[in-house]
mmCIF file of C-alpha atoms in Angstrom:
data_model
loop_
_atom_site.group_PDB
_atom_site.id
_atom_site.type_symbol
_atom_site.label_atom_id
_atom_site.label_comp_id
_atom_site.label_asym_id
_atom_site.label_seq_id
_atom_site.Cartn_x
_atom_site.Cartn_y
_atom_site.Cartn_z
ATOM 1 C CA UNK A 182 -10.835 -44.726 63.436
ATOM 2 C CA UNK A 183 -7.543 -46.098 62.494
ATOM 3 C CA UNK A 184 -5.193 -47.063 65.272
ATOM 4 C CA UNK A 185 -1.799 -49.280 65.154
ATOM 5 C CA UNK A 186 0.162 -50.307 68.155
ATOM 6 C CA UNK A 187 3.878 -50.874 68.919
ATOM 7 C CA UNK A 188 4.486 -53.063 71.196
ATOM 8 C CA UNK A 189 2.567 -51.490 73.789
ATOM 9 C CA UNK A 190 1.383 -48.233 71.941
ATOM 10 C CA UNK A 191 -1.469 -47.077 70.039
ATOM 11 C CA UNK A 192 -2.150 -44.741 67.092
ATOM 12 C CA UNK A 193 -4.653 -42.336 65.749
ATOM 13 C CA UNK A 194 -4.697 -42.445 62.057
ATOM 14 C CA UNK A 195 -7.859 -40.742 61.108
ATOM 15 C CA UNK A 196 -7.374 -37.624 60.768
ATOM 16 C CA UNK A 197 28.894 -11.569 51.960
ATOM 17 C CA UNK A 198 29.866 -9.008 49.399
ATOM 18 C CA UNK A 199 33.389 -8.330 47.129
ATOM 19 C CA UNK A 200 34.586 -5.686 44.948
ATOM 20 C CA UNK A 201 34.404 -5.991 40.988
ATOM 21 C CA UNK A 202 37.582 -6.048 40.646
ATOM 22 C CA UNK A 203 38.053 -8.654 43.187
ATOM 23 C CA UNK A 204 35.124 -11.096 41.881
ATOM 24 C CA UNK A 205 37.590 -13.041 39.095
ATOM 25 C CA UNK A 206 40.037 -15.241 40.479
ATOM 26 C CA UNK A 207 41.978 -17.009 38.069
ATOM 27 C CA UNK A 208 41.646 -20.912 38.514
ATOM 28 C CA UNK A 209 43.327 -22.671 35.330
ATOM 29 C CA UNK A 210 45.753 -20.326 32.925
ATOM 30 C CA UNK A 211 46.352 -22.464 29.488
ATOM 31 C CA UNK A 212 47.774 -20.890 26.268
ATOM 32 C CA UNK A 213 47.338 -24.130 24.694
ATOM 33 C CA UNK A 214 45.785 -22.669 20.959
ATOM 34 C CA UNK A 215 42.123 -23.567 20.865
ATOM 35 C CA UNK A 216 41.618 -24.239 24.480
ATOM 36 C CA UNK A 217 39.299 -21.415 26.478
ATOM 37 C CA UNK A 218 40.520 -19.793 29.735
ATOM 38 C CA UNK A 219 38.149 -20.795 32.089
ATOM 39 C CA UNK A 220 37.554 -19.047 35.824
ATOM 40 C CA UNK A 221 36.449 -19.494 38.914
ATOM 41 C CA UNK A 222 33.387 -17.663 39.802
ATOM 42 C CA UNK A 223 33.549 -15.964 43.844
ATOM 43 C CA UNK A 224 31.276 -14.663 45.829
ATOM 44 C CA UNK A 225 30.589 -11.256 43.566
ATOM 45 C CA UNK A 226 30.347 -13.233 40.257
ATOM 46 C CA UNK A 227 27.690 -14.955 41.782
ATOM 47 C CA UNK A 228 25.551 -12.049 43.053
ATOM 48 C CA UNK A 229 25.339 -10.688 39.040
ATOM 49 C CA UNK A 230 24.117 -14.069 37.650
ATOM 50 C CA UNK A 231 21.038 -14.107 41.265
ATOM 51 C CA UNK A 232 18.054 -13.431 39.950
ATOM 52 C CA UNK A 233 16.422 -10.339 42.437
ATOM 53 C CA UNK A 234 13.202 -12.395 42.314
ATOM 54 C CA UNK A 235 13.781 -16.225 43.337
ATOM 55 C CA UNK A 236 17.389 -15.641 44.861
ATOM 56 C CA UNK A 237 18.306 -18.885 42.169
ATOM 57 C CA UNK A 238 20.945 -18.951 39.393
ATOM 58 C CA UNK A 239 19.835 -17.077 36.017
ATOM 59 C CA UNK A 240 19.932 -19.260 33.001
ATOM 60 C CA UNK A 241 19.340 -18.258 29.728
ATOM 61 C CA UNK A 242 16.825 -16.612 28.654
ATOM 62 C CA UNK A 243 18.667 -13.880 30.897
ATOM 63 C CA UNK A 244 16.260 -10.697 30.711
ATOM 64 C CA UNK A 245 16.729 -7.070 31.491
ATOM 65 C CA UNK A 246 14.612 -3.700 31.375
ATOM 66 C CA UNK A 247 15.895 -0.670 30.084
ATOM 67 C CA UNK A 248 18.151 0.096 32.597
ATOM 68 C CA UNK A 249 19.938 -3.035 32.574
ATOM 69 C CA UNK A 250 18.522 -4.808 35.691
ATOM 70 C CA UNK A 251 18.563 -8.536 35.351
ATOM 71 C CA UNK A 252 16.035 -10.973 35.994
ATOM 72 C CA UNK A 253 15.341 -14.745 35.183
ATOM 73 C CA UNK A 254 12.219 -15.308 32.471
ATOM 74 C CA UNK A 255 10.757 -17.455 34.964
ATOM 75 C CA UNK A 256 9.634 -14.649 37.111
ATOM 76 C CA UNK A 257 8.928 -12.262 34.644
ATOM 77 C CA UNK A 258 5.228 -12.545 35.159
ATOM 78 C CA UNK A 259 5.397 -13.258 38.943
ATOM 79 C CA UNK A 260 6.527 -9.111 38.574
ATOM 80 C CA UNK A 261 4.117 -8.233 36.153
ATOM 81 C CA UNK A 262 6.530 -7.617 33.787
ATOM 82 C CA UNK A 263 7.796 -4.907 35.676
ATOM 83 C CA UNK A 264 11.610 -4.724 37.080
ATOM 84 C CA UNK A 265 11.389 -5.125 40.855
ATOM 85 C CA UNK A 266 14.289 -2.725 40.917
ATOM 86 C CA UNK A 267 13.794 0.195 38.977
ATOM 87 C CA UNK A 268 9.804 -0.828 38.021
ATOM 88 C CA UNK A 269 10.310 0.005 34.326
ATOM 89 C CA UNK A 270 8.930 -2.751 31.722
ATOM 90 C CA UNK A 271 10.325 -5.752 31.143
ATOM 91 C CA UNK A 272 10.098 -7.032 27.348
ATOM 92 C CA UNK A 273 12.124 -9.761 26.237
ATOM 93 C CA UNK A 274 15.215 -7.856 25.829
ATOM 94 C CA UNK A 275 18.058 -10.552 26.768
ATOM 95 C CA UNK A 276 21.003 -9.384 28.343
ATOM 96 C CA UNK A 277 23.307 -11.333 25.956
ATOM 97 C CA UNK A 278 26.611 -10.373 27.577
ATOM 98 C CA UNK A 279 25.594 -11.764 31.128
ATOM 99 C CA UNK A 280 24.840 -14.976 29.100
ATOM 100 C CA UNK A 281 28.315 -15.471 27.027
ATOM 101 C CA UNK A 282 29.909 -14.534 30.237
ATOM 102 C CA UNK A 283 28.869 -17.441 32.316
ATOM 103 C CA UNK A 284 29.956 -19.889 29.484
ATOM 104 C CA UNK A 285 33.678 -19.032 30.722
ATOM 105 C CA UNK A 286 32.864 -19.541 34.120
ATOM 106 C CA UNK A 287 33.150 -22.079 36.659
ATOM 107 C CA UNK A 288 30.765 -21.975 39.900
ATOM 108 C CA UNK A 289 30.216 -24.042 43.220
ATOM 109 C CA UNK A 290 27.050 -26.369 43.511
ATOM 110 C CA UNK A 291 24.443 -24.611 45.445
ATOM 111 C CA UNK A 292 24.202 -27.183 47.929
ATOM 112 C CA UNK A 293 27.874 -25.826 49.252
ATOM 113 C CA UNK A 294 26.978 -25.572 52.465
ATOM 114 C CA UNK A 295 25.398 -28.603 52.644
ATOM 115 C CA UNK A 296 28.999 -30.542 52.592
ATOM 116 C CA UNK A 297 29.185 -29.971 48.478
ATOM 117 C CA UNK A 298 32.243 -29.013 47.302
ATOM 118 C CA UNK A 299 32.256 -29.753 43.745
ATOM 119 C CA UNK A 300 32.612 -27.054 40.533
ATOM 120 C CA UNK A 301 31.275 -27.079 37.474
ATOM 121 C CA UNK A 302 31.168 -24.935 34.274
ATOM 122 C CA UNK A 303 28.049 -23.612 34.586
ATOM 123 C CA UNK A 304 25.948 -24.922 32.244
ATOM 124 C CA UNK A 305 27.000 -28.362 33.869
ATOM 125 C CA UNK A 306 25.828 -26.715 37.240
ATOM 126 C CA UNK A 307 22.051 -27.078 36.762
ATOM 127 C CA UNK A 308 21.933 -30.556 35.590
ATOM 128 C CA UNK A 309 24.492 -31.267 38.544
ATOM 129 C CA UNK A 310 22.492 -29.843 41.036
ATOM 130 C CA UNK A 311 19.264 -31.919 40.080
ATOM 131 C CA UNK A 312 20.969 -35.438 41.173
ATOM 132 C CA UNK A 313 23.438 -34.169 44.132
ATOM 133 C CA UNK A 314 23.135 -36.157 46.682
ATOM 134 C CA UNK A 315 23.760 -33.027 48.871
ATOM 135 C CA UNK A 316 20.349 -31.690 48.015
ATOM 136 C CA UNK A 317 17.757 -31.120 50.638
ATOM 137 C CA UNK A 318 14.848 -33.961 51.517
ATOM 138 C CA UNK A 319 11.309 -33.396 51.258
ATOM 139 C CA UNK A 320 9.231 -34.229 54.194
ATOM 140 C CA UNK A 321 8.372 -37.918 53.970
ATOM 141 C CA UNK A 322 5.192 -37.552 56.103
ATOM 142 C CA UNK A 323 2.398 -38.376 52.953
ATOM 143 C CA UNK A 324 -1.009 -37.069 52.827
ATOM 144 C CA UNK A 325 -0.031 -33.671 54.956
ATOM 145 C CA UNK A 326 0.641 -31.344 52.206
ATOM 146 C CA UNK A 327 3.690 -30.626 54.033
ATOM 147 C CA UNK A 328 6.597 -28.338 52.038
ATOM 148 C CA UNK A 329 9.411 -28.747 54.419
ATOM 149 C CA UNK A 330 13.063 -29.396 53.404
ATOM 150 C CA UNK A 331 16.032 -30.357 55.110
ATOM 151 C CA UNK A 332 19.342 -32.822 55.813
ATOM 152 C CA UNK A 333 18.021 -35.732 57.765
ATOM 153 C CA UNK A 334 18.503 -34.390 61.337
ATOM 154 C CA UNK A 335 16.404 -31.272 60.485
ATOM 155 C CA UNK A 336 13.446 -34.006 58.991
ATOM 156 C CA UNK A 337 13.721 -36.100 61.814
ATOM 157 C CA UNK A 338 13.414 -33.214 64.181
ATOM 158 C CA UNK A 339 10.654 -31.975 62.198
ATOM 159 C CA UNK A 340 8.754 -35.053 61.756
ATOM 160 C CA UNK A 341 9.107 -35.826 66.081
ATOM 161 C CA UNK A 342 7.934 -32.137 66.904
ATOM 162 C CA UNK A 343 5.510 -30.716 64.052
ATOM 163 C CA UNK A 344 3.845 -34.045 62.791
ATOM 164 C CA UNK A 345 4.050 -35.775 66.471
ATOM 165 C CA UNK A 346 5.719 -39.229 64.137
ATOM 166 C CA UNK A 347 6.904 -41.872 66.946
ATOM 167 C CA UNK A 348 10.422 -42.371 66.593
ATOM 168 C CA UNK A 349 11.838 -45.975 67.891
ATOM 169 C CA UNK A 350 15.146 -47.658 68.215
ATOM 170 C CA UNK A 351 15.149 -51.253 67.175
ATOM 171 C CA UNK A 352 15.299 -53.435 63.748
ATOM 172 C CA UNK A 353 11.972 -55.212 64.596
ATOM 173 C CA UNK A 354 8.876 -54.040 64.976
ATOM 174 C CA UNK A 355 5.063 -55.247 65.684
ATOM 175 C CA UNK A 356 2.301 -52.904 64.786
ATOM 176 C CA UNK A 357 -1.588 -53.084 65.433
ATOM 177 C CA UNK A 358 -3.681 -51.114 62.582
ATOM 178 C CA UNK A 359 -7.498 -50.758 63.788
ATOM 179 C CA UNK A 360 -10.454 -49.537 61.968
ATOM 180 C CA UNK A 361 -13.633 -49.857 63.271
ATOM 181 C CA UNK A 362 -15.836 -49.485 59.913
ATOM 182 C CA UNK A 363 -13.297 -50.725 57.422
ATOM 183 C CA UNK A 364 -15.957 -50.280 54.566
ATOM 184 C CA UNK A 365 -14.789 -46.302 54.525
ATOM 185 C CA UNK A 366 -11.332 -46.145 52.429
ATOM 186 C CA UNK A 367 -12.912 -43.156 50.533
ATOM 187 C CA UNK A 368 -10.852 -40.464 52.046
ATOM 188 C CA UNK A 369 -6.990 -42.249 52.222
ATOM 189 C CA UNK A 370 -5.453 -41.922 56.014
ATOM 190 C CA UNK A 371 -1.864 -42.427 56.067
ATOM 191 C CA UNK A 372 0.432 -43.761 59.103
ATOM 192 C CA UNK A 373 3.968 -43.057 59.323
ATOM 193 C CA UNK A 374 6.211 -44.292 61.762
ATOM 194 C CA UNK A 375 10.168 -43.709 61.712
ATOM 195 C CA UNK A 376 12.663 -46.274 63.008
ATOM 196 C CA UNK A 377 16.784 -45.808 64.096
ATOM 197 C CA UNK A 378 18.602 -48.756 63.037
ATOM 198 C CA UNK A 379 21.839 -49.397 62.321
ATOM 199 C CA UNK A 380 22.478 -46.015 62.968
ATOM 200 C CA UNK A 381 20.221 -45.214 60.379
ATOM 201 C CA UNK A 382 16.730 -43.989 60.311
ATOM 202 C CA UNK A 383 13.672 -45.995 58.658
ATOM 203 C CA UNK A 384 10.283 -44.704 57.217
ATOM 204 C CA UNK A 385 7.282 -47.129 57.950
ATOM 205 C CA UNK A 386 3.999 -46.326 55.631
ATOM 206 C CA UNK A 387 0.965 -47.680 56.512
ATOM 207 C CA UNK A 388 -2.215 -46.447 54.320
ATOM 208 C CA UNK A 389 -6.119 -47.348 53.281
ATOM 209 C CA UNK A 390 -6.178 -46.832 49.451
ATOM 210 C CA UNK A 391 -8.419 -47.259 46.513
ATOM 211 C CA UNK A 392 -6.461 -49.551 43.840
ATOM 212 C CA UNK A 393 -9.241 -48.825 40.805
ATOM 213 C CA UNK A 394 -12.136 -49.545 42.562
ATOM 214 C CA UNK A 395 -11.323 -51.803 45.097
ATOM 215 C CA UNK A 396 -10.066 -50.838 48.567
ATOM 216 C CA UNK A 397 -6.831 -52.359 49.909
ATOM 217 C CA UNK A 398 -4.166 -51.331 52.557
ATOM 218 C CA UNK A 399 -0.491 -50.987 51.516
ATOM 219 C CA UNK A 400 2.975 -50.753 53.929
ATOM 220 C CA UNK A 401 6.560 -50.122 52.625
ATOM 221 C CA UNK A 402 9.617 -48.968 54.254
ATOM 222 C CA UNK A 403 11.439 -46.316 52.726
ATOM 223 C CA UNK A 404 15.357 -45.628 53.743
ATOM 224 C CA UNK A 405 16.173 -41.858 55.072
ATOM 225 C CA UNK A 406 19.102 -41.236 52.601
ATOM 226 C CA UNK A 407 20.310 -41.901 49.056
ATOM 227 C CA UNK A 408 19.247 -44.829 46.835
ATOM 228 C CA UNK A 409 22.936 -46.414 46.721
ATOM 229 C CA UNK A 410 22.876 -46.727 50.420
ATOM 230 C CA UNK A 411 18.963 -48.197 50.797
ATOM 231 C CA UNK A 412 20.476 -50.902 48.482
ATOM 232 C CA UNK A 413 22.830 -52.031 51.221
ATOM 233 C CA UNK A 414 19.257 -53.195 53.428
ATOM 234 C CA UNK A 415 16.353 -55.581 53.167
ATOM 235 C CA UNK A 416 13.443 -55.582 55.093
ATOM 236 C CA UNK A 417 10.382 -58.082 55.392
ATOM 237 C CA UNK A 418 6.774 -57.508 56.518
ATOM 238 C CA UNK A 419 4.294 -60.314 57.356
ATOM 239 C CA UNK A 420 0.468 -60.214 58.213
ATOM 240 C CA UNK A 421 -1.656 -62.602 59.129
ATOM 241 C CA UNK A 422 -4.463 -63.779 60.848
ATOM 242 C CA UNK A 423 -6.939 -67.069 61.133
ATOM 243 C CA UNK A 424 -3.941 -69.810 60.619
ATOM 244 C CA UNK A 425 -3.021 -68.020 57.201
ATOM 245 C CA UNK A 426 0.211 -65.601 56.860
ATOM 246 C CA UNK A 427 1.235 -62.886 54.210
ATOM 247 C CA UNK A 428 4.782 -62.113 53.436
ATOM 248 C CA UNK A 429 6.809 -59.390 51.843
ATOM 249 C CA UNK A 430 10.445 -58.778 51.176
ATOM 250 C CA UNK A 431 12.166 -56.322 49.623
ATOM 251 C CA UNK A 432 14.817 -53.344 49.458
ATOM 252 C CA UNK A 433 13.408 -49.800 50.783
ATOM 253 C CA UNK A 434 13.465 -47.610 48.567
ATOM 254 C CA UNK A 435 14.912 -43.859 49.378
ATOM 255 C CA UNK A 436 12.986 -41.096 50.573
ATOM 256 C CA UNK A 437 14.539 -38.967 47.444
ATOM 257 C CA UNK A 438 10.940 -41.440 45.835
ATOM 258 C CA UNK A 439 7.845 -39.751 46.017
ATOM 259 C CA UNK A 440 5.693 -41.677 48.390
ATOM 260 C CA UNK A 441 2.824 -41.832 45.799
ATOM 261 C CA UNK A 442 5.215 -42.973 43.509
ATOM 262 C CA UNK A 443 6.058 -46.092 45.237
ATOM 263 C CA UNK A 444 2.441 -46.480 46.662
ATOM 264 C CA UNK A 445 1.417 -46.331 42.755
ATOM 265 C CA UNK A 446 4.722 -48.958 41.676
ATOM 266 C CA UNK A 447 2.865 -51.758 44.388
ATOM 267 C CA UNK A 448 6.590 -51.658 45.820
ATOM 268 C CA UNK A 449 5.329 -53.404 49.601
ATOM 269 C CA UNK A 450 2.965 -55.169 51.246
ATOM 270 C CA UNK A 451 -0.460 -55.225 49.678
ATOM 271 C CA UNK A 452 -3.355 -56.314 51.186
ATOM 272 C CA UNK A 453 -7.091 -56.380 49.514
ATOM 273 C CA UNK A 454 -9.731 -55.201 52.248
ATOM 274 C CA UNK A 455 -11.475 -58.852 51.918
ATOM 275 C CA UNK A 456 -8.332 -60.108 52.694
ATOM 276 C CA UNK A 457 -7.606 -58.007 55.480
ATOM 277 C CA UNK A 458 -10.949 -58.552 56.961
ATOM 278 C CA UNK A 459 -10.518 -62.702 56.482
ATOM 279 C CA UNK A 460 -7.001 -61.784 59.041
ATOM 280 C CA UNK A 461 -8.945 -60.071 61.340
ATOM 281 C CA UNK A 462 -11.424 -62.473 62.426
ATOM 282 C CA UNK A 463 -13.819 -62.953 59.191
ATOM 283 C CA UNK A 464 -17.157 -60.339 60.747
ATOM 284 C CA UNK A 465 -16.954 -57.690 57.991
ATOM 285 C CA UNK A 466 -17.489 -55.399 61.107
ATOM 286 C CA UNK A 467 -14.154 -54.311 61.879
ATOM 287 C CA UNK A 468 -10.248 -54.398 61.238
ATOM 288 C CA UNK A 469 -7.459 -55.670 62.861
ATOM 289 C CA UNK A 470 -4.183 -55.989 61.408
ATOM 290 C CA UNK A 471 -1.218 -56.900 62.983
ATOM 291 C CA UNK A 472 1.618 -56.403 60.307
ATOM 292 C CA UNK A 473 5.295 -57.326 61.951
ATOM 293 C CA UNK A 474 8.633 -56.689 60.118
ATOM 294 C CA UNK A 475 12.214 -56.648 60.428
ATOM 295 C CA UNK A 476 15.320 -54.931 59.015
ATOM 296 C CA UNK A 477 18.264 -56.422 57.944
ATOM 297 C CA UNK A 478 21.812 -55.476 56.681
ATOM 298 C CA UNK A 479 23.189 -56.954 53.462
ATOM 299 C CA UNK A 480 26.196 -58.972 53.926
#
């Protein structure tokens, strides 16, 4: 059984809707020869380009069944090829006009109401909407599975209450990590704890790991928020044990990184199980890490 301590603590880580004819406001009027009139999408425009299905933005391939209900190729098969509306048959019949009419149109990022306000033509929208930094987070809690989304204030709640994470307020910490039969890393546990510093809120990974076939235990600090802002921190780990010490520095990296991706990129402390074992008193019988760290602000 895994275990880790903080300070004083210990851990278990085993286990609205508008008329047509109000839906096209005017946003630029140019009679400049060659240049194309360009709108502002509202509230209605929007509704005809939502597919029934996944509630998201159509993009071409726009389909439609004989009675001219729209619907996004993706989910063509999630309906059987059959028109949730009307439940005629959906071929491949494209509804071309929906398609030439969104090239003169301008719409809002879909992450509006989470404080975006830009507007883009909307072929620009899509590739917009894949890098804005308005977008929800995933869950940063590894190994759970876990599908939940949100700003940071609805993660932090969620990690505190659903995945019982220990939240603490400080820019040092001291953990204890305890196994009692070290030799099983088969099945990878995962510890996560989450820090408020600088008014800003820290991810601490601890895991057991096979690296090929060897077994080794990895932490890393990620940074709740975007990559440009994780660049304004540092943070260093150390472990030790038996008169020897093992130090890491580096820059967290955001939580927008998959945590298997910067488990897999070595990005943190790494520390072989013989190792570990040597730091914890040498008797191959059980494990006892104490891995201390700090977080500091870039001048």
């Amino acid at each position: 059984m895994f275990m880790a301590d903080a300070t004083v603590s210990d851990y278990d880580l085993s286990t609205e809707t508008m008329d047509l004819e109000q839906t096209v406001k005017p946003k630029k009027v140019t009679f400049a020869l060659g240049v194309k009139l360009r709108v502002l999408s509202t509230r209605g425009v929007l509704d005809l380009f939502q597919c029934p299905v996944c509630s998201c933005s159509m993009y071409p391939p726009i389909l439609q069944c004989s009675n001219g209900h729209t619907l996004c190729s993706k989910c063509k098969h999630r309906v059987n090829n059959r028109c949730p509306s009307c439940y005629h048959e959906i071929n491949n019949i494209r509804c071309l006009a929906l398609e030439r009419i969104a090239q003169s149109l301008d719409f809002p990022c879909s992450y509006q109401s989470h404080g975006c306000h830009e507007i883009f033509p909307y072929y620009d929208k899509l590739r917009h909407e894949l890098q804005c930094k308005f977008r929800p987070y995933d869950c940063p809690c590894a190994g759970s599975r876990c599908s939940v989304t949100g700003d940071i204030s609805t993660l932090l709640a969620h990690l505190t209450n659903d995945h019982k994470v220990d939240l603490h307020v400080g820019c040092t910490f001291n953990h204890r990590y305890v196994k009692s039969n070290p030799l099983e890393v088969q099945n990878a546990t995962w510890m996560l704890t989450v820090f408020n510093c600088f008014d800003k809120h820290f991810c601490l990974h601890f895991e057991a790991f096979e690296l090929g076939t060897e077994p080794m235990y990895m932490a890393f600090l990620l940074f709740m928020g975007e990559e440009d802002e994780a660049k304004d921190f540092s943070y260093s780990l150390e472990v030790g044990g038996n008169h020897r010490k093992l130090i890491w520095q580096g820059v967290p990296r955001s939580i927008r990184d998959s945590h298997r991706r910067v488990r897999d990129s070595h990005d943190g402390l790494l520390i072989p199980r013989n190792l570990a074992l040597f730091f914890s008193g040498g008797d191959q019988q059980e494990l006892k890490l104490r891995v201390m760290g700090r977080i500091w602000k870039e001048p």
